[in-house]
Amino acid sequence: MAYRPSKKTKKTVLGIAGIAVLAGLNAPAALGFADEQYYEYKISRPAYKAKYGSWSQIDIPERYRTNAIHAALLHTGKVLIVAGSGNEQKKFDKGSFDTVLWDPRTDTFKKVPTPDDFFCSGHAQLPDGRMLVAGGTARYERLDGEVGRAGGGMRVKNENPDKAVVLKKGTVFRSPAGVDYTSRFDVTIPRARRNQIITYDRAGVMQPWKTKVTAGEARVFVEAEEEGPGSVTDRQAQYEIVGLRGEDAVNTYGLSERITLEKQDFQGIRAAYEFDPKAEKYIPVDPMDKARWYPTLVGLDDGRVLAVSGLDDVGVIDPGDNEIYDPRTKKWSPGPQRYFPTYPALFLTKGGKLFYPASNAGYGPADRGREAGLWDLRTNTFEKVPGLRDADETETSASLLLPPAQDQKVMILGGGGVGESKKSTRRTAVVDLKKDSPAFQDGPDLPQGTRYLNSVIMPDDSVFTTNGSEDYRGRSASNILKAQFYDPKGNVFHEAASPRVGRNYHSEALLLPDGRVATFGSDPLFDDQRNTKLGHFEQRMEVFTPPALHRNGKNRPVLGHGPEVLDQSHRATFATDRPERVAKARLMRPSAVTHTTDVEQRSIELGLTKTGNSVTVDVPRDPTLVPPGWYMLFVTDDQGTPSEAKWIQVT
């Protein structure tokens, strides 16, 4: 007789079968959860942290969360986080601009009034510890199909040698055909120049002086008052300035450039400010001669600052009209002319030349300004440096002057193709500038093709590299949650703990005075793998604690009392209870970083003398090696454990 289960048995069997089916369906999730739990356990172990380091997030009160576009360490120990409008058109339209000061010692924050839109400006450390901020955003881009009113550049002429002319935003320029165009910004047209001309008759007798007047000129972006193609023109003509009367109307007029319905790029501003770290406020200085958006500012050996590249006031990349800021006079003057793509990485080298490793970010044609080389500012000559693999993938790459600066080696890491290219490279390369004929040599490959990588020089002469994405702006969920240390002496990478927060475009990283690394920002194009949801700016901040601080953080070298300036011998002496523990000393310039470009950071090897209760450091006198300014002094033990930094001003 066949066995027939009871109703109760049937229910039990069906229940077990159902559980088995559910368990089978959920096995991947269960395994994933178990893997995640194990990973969390593993990275929390002291032994793991002592080998790879660790990450932690900073608790930022909501009112201080911002879109970190720029980050700079000040000699007060605080970090200046600049957003401006933060790549948000709505904030730009409202005139809502952000700057936040973060104190890493107390994890406290302060908002700073921000007078202009410093979104995509340039910045550099000044000798007295102030931060020069110049350029930024005058107008957001409009893509093809979004331009309803024709727009373009209008050159404005002033033939009056006795006075400059100021035209306010909204000034109307009328074409000979009666089409009106409105200026989008204030513009000042300098007065005309009088030039004395000497002439001679046939007998060689000097004739009475003649005066030639050269009109003053400025440029302003204008838009048609009427929508549609009827206002498009590529013909140059003289335009009446509506509202001017008498001699002003005769002497002042517009000359149109191309006025089109094509894509209109971001436009820059001329404004410049010094941020005072003690007063914690922006102080206006003379504006630049040229408007700049995406410029690089690089400090020179005499304390002046060179401003290079950027999009101008009509959205055109600067042709090479670079200029120099003098912090003593607070004024700008013309610099050597040379074209670069926007945000070029330019490193001051021994002897005063600037080295361009071909790293850049953003704008410029693929066939111009992309070759690496040494730029001599005095002669305005450029010596190309060969040997760079994947030379068409240097945009959004990281680069730095390797530690110590005396070695004069520059490294480039990763990068991608121009613009929205999907190409990215694993390539790293190093060039030794001390050689008679320097050329790039391949370094170790990154784990995968990487754009927007951030690289930070550490007190133990290693280089910490983190984050980035494989595709343009993290497209297709291509953020890279990896970090590694580069060892310049061994020319190898060593794995570091992985960050939790993905970062790509508009992200930054910098060294803090306590030896940790802070990471900020990220501006992905999309938030999902299928690229259907528009991205949101990453406002979380992570801090990396290196392995040495986990191994010996409670027993790190300590520098006691000492001076903030060097003596006449370029030395400084600091008290310490255990000078025998001090193995190395480094003078490290604080970062000012944006768009993976940080031309400020450098680490200088110092001479070291020990006594029974002190250490004395010897600082090189060469300002091309040690530009004037404030520096962090770190000492490390023989295991690379850093002290907390002491601040020293080099004059």
XYZ file of C-alpha atoms in Angstrom, residues 172-641:
470
model
C 22.794 98.422 -25.929
C 24.903 98.195 -29.102
C 22.956 98.906 -32.322
C 24.131 97.553 -35.676
C 23.942 99.591 -38.914
C 20.897 97.454 -39.778
C 19.159 98.460 -36.540
C 19.628 95.125 -34.702
C 20.195 95.603 -30.950
C 22.602 93.612 -28.755
C 22.892 93.964 -24.969
C 26.103 93.646 -22.949
C 26.065 91.033 -20.198
C 28.761 92.623 -17.988
C 30.211 95.955 -16.958
C 33.181 96.983 -19.073
C 35.779 99.743 -18.732
C 37.408 100.987 -21.942
C 40.751 102.669 -21.261
C 41.417 106.093 -22.666
C 43.192 106.427 -25.996
C 46.992 106.800 -26.096
C 48.712 109.853 -27.565
C 51.877 108.986 -29.488
C 54.328 111.713 -30.522
C 55.614 111.240 -34.074
C 58.772 112.912 -35.373
C 59.029 113.608 -39.136
C 61.752 115.146 -41.322
C 61.583 117.002 -44.591
C 63.712 116.126 -47.631
C 66.545 118.295 -46.346
C 66.599 116.321 -43.102
C 65.136 119.144 -41.047
C 62.916 117.993 -38.186
C 59.316 119.071 -38.633
C 56.859 120.078 -35.856
C 55.655 117.227 -33.625
C 52.652 115.317 -34.835
C 50.355 113.440 -32.500
C 48.773 110.090 -33.344
C 45.943 108.785 -31.200
C 45.587 105.013 -30.671
C 42.133 104.081 -29.439
C 41.732 102.285 -26.119
C 40.016 98.922 -26.457
C 38.150 96.385 -24.328
C 35.882 93.455 -25.091
C 32.490 92.468 -23.733
C 30.054 89.631 -24.378
C 26.753 90.724 -25.949
C 23.453 88.974 -26.655
C 20.786 89.837 -29.193
C 17.621 91.357 -27.764
C 15.523 89.308 -30.195
C 15.540 85.517 -30.317
C 16.217 83.512 -33.455
C 18.659 83.471 -36.370
C 17.871 87.011 -37.549
C 20.533 88.432 -35.211
C 23.336 86.102 -36.319
C 26.239 87.843 -38.067
C 29.838 87.112 -38.989
C 30.445 90.499 -40.603
C 32.455 93.142 -38.822
C 30.702 96.483 -38.582
C 30.701 99.597 -36.407
C 27.962 99.642 -33.771
C 26.351 102.676 -32.165
C 26.250 102.667 -28.354
C 22.693 103.650 -27.473
C 22.425 106.423 -24.891
C 25.758 108.129 -25.511
C 25.613 111.779 -26.555
C 27.921 114.376 -28.059
C 31.659 113.605 -28.144
C 31.160 110.390 -26.186
C 28.955 109.041 -28.983
C 31.580 109.992 -31.583
C 34.591 108.648 -29.662
C 33.100 105.398 -28.339
C 31.683 102.610 -30.504
C 31.556 98.837 -30.900
C 33.085 96.518 -33.473
C 31.369 93.148 -33.655
C 33.114 89.807 -33.800
C 31.207 86.616 -34.691
C 27.721 86.633 -33.144
C 26.163 83.162 -33.428
C 23.679 80.663 -32.020
C 26.467 78.125 -31.431
C 27.382 76.643 -28.040
C 28.553 79.318 -25.606
C 31.290 78.203 -23.195
C 31.818 79.307 -19.612
C 33.186 82.836 -19.319
C 35.797 84.093 -16.874
C 36.177 87.105 -14.605
C 39.155 89.422 -13.995
C 38.632 89.736 -10.227
C 41.489 88.943 -7.835
C 41.564 88.722 -4.038
C 43.942 87.818 -1.256
C 42.466 85.613 1.450
C 43.800 86.680 4.857
C 44.085 83.565 7.083
C 44.174 85.611 10.299
C 41.276 87.955 9.533
C 39.587 85.052 7.692
C 38.254 87.220 4.897
C 38.816 88.062 1.232
C 40.569 91.341 0.489
C 40.220 92.744 -3.063
C 43.356 93.613 -5.042
C 43.791 94.927 -8.578
C 42.003 92.724 -11.111
C 43.849 90.840 -13.816
C 44.143 92.357 -17.258
C 42.468 89.277 -18.769
C 39.396 87.447 -17.569
C 40.191 83.815 -16.709
C 38.151 80.665 -15.991
C 40.181 77.461 -15.314
C 43.541 79.271 -14.934
C 46.646 77.958 -13.208
C 48.403 80.222 -10.701
C 51.982 79.216 -9.887
C 54.333 80.857 -7.372
C 57.748 81.963 -8.632
C 61.104 82.091 -6.857
C 60.789 85.828 -6.101
C 57.356 85.525 -4.463
C 55.414 86.759 -7.467
C 52.675 84.619 -9.035
C 52.228 83.753 -12.707
C 48.655 83.370 -14.034
C 48.398 81.113 -17.089
C 45.610 80.108 -19.484
C 41.844 80.052 -18.854
C 38.697 80.899 -20.794
C 38.258 84.644 -21.248
C 35.283 86.994 -20.947
C 33.654 85.662 -24.121
C 34.436 81.993 -23.468
C 37.506 81.685 -25.710
C 40.666 79.978 -24.451
C 43.411 82.486 -23.767
C 45.962 82.616 -26.628
C 48.892 82.916 -24.206
C 48.541 86.388 -22.698
C 49.908 85.358 -19.293
C 50.386 87.868 -16.478
C 52.275 88.186 -13.194
C 50.993 89.333 -9.786
C 53.329 91.180 -7.422
C 52.163 90.809 -3.783
C 54.177 93.896 -2.772
C 52.357 96.270 -5.129
C 49.111 94.242 -5.377
C 49.218 94.790 -9.147
C 49.517 92.697 -12.305
C 51.920 93.074 -15.222
C 52.353 91.211 -18.528
C 54.182 87.893 -18.354
C 55.921 85.819 -21.039
C 53.501 84.773 -23.752
C 52.861 81.067 -24.231
C 49.750 79.024 -24.904
C 48.625 76.157 -22.658
C 45.358 74.215 -22.294
C 43.361 75.171 -19.217
C 44.630 74.256 -15.717
C 48.109 73.269 -16.925
C 50.356 71.750 -14.267
C 53.496 73.926 -14.048
C 56.226 73.110 -11.524
C 58.972 75.506 -10.448
C 62.292 73.714 -10.904
C 65.832 74.347 -9.700
C 67.173 77.262 -11.733
C 63.774 78.925 -12.128
C 62.346 77.206 -15.203
C 58.797 75.818 -15.128
C 58.267 72.187 -16.089
C 55.034 71.219 -17.833
C 54.480 67.431 -17.691
C 51.547 67.786 -20.146
C 49.010 67.394 -17.308
C 46.010 69.683 -17.739
C 42.271 69.766 -17.259
C 39.393 70.841 -19.370
C 39.656 72.990 -22.454
C 41.866 73.310 -25.504
C 42.303 71.553 -28.864
C 43.903 68.106 -28.910
C 46.732 69.204 -31.215
C 48.007 72.268 -29.360
C 49.849 72.744 -26.059
C 49.817 69.043 -25.193
C 53.565 68.295 -25.305
C 55.676 68.195 -22.142
C 58.645 70.508 -21.745
C 60.746 72.996 -19.781
C 59.680 76.639 -20.077
C 62.352 79.287 -19.513
C 60.453 82.410 -18.472
C 63.458 84.705 -18.969
C 63.973 83.821 -22.628
C 60.426 82.566 -23.223
C 61.745 79.391 -24.811
C 60.266 75.917 -24.489
C 62.400 72.764 -24.597
C 60.276 69.708 -25.369
C 60.802 66.589 -23.251
C 60.145 63.289 -25.099
C 59.335 59.744 -24.054
C 55.812 60.024 -22.649
C 53.690 56.972 -23.411
C 49.975 57.557 -24.091
C 50.772 61.192 -24.809
C 47.217 61.749 -26.063
C 45.859 60.859 -22.597
C 47.230 63.554 -20.300
C 44.027 65.485 -19.643
C 42.737 65.042 -16.052
C 46.004 63.314 -15.091
C 47.738 63.828 -11.761
C 51.311 65.107 -11.574
C 53.774 66.252 -8.928
C 57.368 67.146 -8.138
C 58.498 63.914 -6.490
C 60.003 64.035 -2.995
C 62.527 65.185 -2.109
C 62.492 68.235 -4.391
C 66.304 68.126 -4.622
C 65.986 65.046 -6.858
C 64.214 67.183 -9.517
C 62.013 64.336 -10.696
C 58.458 64.914 -11.905
C 55.814 62.194 -12.174
C 52.603 61.997 -14.212
C 49.910 59.468 -13.263
C 46.963 58.322 -15.350
C 44.828 60.687 -17.379
C 42.407 60.445 -20.259
C 41.613 61.629 -23.750
C 40.627 65.196 -24.532
C 37.130 66.319 -23.527
C 34.463 63.659 -23.013
C 36.660 60.857 -24.368
C 36.110 57.407 -22.869
C 39.864 56.727 -23.041
C 41.916 56.492 -19.856
C 45.396 55.175 -19.168
C 47.141 53.138 -16.447
C 50.422 54.784 -17.401
C 52.710 56.500 -14.957
C 55.990 58.069 -15.991
C 58.895 59.865 -14.332
C 61.353 62.380 -15.779
C 64.708 63.271 -14.206
C 65.267 66.959 -14.932
C 68.867 66.861 -13.715
C 69.908 64.941 -16.821
C 71.409 66.802 -19.777
C 68.691 65.456 -22.077
C 65.736 64.610 -19.843
C 63.170 62.114 -21.098
C 60.232 60.296 -19.512
C 60.698 56.733 -18.318
C 57.721 54.477 -17.634
C 56.847 53.914 -13.996
C 54.654 51.133 -12.585
C 51.153 50.917 -14.017
C 48.116 51.920 -11.994
C 45.618 49.127 -11.251
C 43.461 50.357 -14.156
C 42.997 53.329 -16.452
C 42.361 56.310 -14.183
C 41.273 59.932 -14.638
C 40.945 62.521 -11.819
C 43.429 60.725 -9.580
C 44.586 62.770 -6.577
C 48.207 62.414 -5.423
C 49.605 63.710 -2.133
C 53.242 63.886 -0.989
C 53.685 62.334 2.467
C 56.272 63.219 5.161
C 58.067 59.869 4.669
C 58.724 60.660 0.951
C 56.022 58.316 -0.308
C 53.186 59.530 -2.546
C 49.612 58.652 -1.578
C 47.284 58.303 -4.581
C 43.559 57.804 -4.313
C 40.206 57.693 -6.101
C 39.489 58.782 -9.681
C 37.331 57.126 -12.320
C 37.962 55.122 -15.465
C 35.543 57.092 -17.648
C 34.758 60.782 -18.075
C 33.252 62.218 -14.851
C 32.615 58.758 -13.436
C 30.325 57.873 -16.329
C 28.826 54.346 -16.279
C 29.545 54.002 -12.533
C 33.288 53.883 -13.213
C 34.536 55.346 -9.907
C 37.656 53.572 -8.620
C 37.522 52.810 -4.895
C 41.235 52.165 -4.536
C 44.279 53.846 -2.999
C 47.985 53.096 -3.076
C 51.377 54.428 -2.016
C 54.094 55.103 -4.566
C 57.676 54.596 -3.392
C 59.958 56.893 -5.468
C 63.139 55.034 -4.512
C 61.788 51.579 -5.336
C 59.599 52.853 -8.201
C 56.757 50.600 -7.029
C 53.213 50.874 -5.711
C 52.040 49.454 -2.383
C 48.375 48.852 -1.632
C 46.547 51.124 0.819
C 43.116 50.864 2.429
C 40.266 51.562 0.010
C 38.188 54.740 0.350
C 34.436 54.366 0.854
C 33.421 57.468 -1.129
C 33.935 57.549 -4.889
C 35.482 60.712 -6.309
C 36.073 61.929 -9.854
C 35.719 65.400 -11.419
C 35.940 68.375 -9.005
C 37.617 66.364 -6.244
C 40.669 67.226 -4.136
C 43.065 65.714 -1.609
C 45.683 67.345 0.606
C 48.064 66.635 3.472
C 47.036 67.894 6.926
C 49.506 69.137 9.583
C 48.898 66.018 11.679
C 50.062 63.706 8.876
C 46.625 62.562 7.699
C 45.143 63.129 4.216
C 41.771 64.805 3.649
C 39.679 64.159 0.517
C 36.820 66.320 -0.735
C 34.324 66.705 -3.556
C 33.256 64.847 -6.694
C 30.922 65.920 -9.461
C 29.726 62.850 -11.397
C 27.861 63.288 -14.646
C 25.403 60.508 -13.745
C 24.418 58.669 -10.574
C 23.740 55.247 -12.114
C 25.463 52.667 -14.277
C 23.059 53.135 -17.192
C 23.624 56.931 -17.197
C 19.949 57.771 -16.843
C 19.987 59.749 -13.577
C 21.804 63.073 -13.441
C 24.647 63.131 -10.931
C 24.694 64.850 -7.556
C 27.714 66.571 -6.052
C 29.461 64.538 -3.343
C 29.567 66.619 -0.143
C 30.986 63.982 2.211
C 34.564 64.352 3.398
C 36.880 61.428 4.153
C 40.191 61.441 6.003
C 42.884 58.801 5.535
C 45.123 57.857 8.471
C 48.362 56.303 7.131
C 49.703 52.981 8.459
C 52.607 54.531 10.406
C 50.184 56.475 12.611
C 48.399 53.227 13.456
C 51.670 51.496 14.262
C 53.299 54.275 16.262
C 50.730 57.051 16.529
C 50.909 57.124 20.310
C 54.674 57.197 20.209
C 55.371 59.493 17.262
C 58.335 61.900 17.236
C 57.548 65.186 18.946
C 58.936 68.628 18.164
C 58.687 71.061 21.048
C 59.266 74.788 21.245
C 60.984 76.446 18.272
C 60.937 79.534 16.044
C 58.500 80.389 13.235
C 61.242 82.025 11.155
C 64.732 80.920 10.165
C 67.827 82.523 11.644
C 70.509 84.235 9.559
C 72.112 80.874 8.834
C 68.796 79.556 7.450
C 68.451 77.225 10.428
C 65.862 76.553 13.099
C 66.259 74.627 16.361
C 63.453 72.754 18.118
C 63.366 71.134 21.512
C 62.705 67.388 21.634
C 62.990 64.816 24.417
C 64.262 62.065 22.148
C 66.373 63.507 19.335
C 67.825 60.053 18.633
C 64.431 59.007 17.225
C 64.560 61.676 14.505
C 65.829 60.138 11.258
C 64.741 62.686 8.614
C 63.402 66.230 8.360
C 61.248 67.607 5.542
C 59.938 71.090 4.788
C 56.570 70.684 3.049
C 54.727 73.437 1.203
C 50.962 73.370 1.836
C 48.623 72.435 -0.994
C 46.294 74.559 -3.067
C 44.491 72.022 -5.266
C 41.685 71.886 -7.811
C 40.837 69.689 -10.809
C 43.657 67.267 -9.805
C 46.087 70.187 -10.311
C 48.305 71.007 -7.318
C 51.450 72.874 -8.331
C 52.068 74.145 -4.791
C 52.917 70.964 -2.872
C 56.619 70.101 -2.608
C 58.862 68.416 -0.036
C 62.418 69.620 0.614
C 65.070 67.485 2.308
C 66.712 69.319 5.236
C 70.067 69.006 6.886
C 69.757 67.676 10.437
C 71.884 68.205 13.542
C 71.037 66.600 16.918
C 72.006 67.513 20.460
C 70.955 66.000 23.779
C 67.586 67.739 23.821
C 67.087 69.421 20.435
C 67.283 69.070 16.676
C 68.424 71.770 14.269
C 67.288 71.812 10.652
C 69.207 73.406 7.779
C 67.042 74.877 4.985
C 68.541 75.322 1.487
C 68.893 78.957 0.460
C 67.905 78.420 -3.177
C 64.482 80.113 -3.725
C 63.896 78.080 -6.886
C 64.011 75.013 -4.645
C 62.350 76.624 -1.613
C 60.105 79.489 -2.831
C 59.267 82.077 -0.157
C 56.260 81.286 2.013
C 54.998 79.230 4.953
C 55.935 75.551 5.229
C 55.174 72.584 7.446
C 58.217 71.071 9.143
C 57.888 67.315 9.707
C 60.443 64.976 11.230
C 60.113 61.200 10.886
C 61.618 58.226 12.673
C 63.336 55.309 10.919
C 59.940 53.641 10.364
C 58.490 56.711 8.627
C 56.304 57.805 11.546
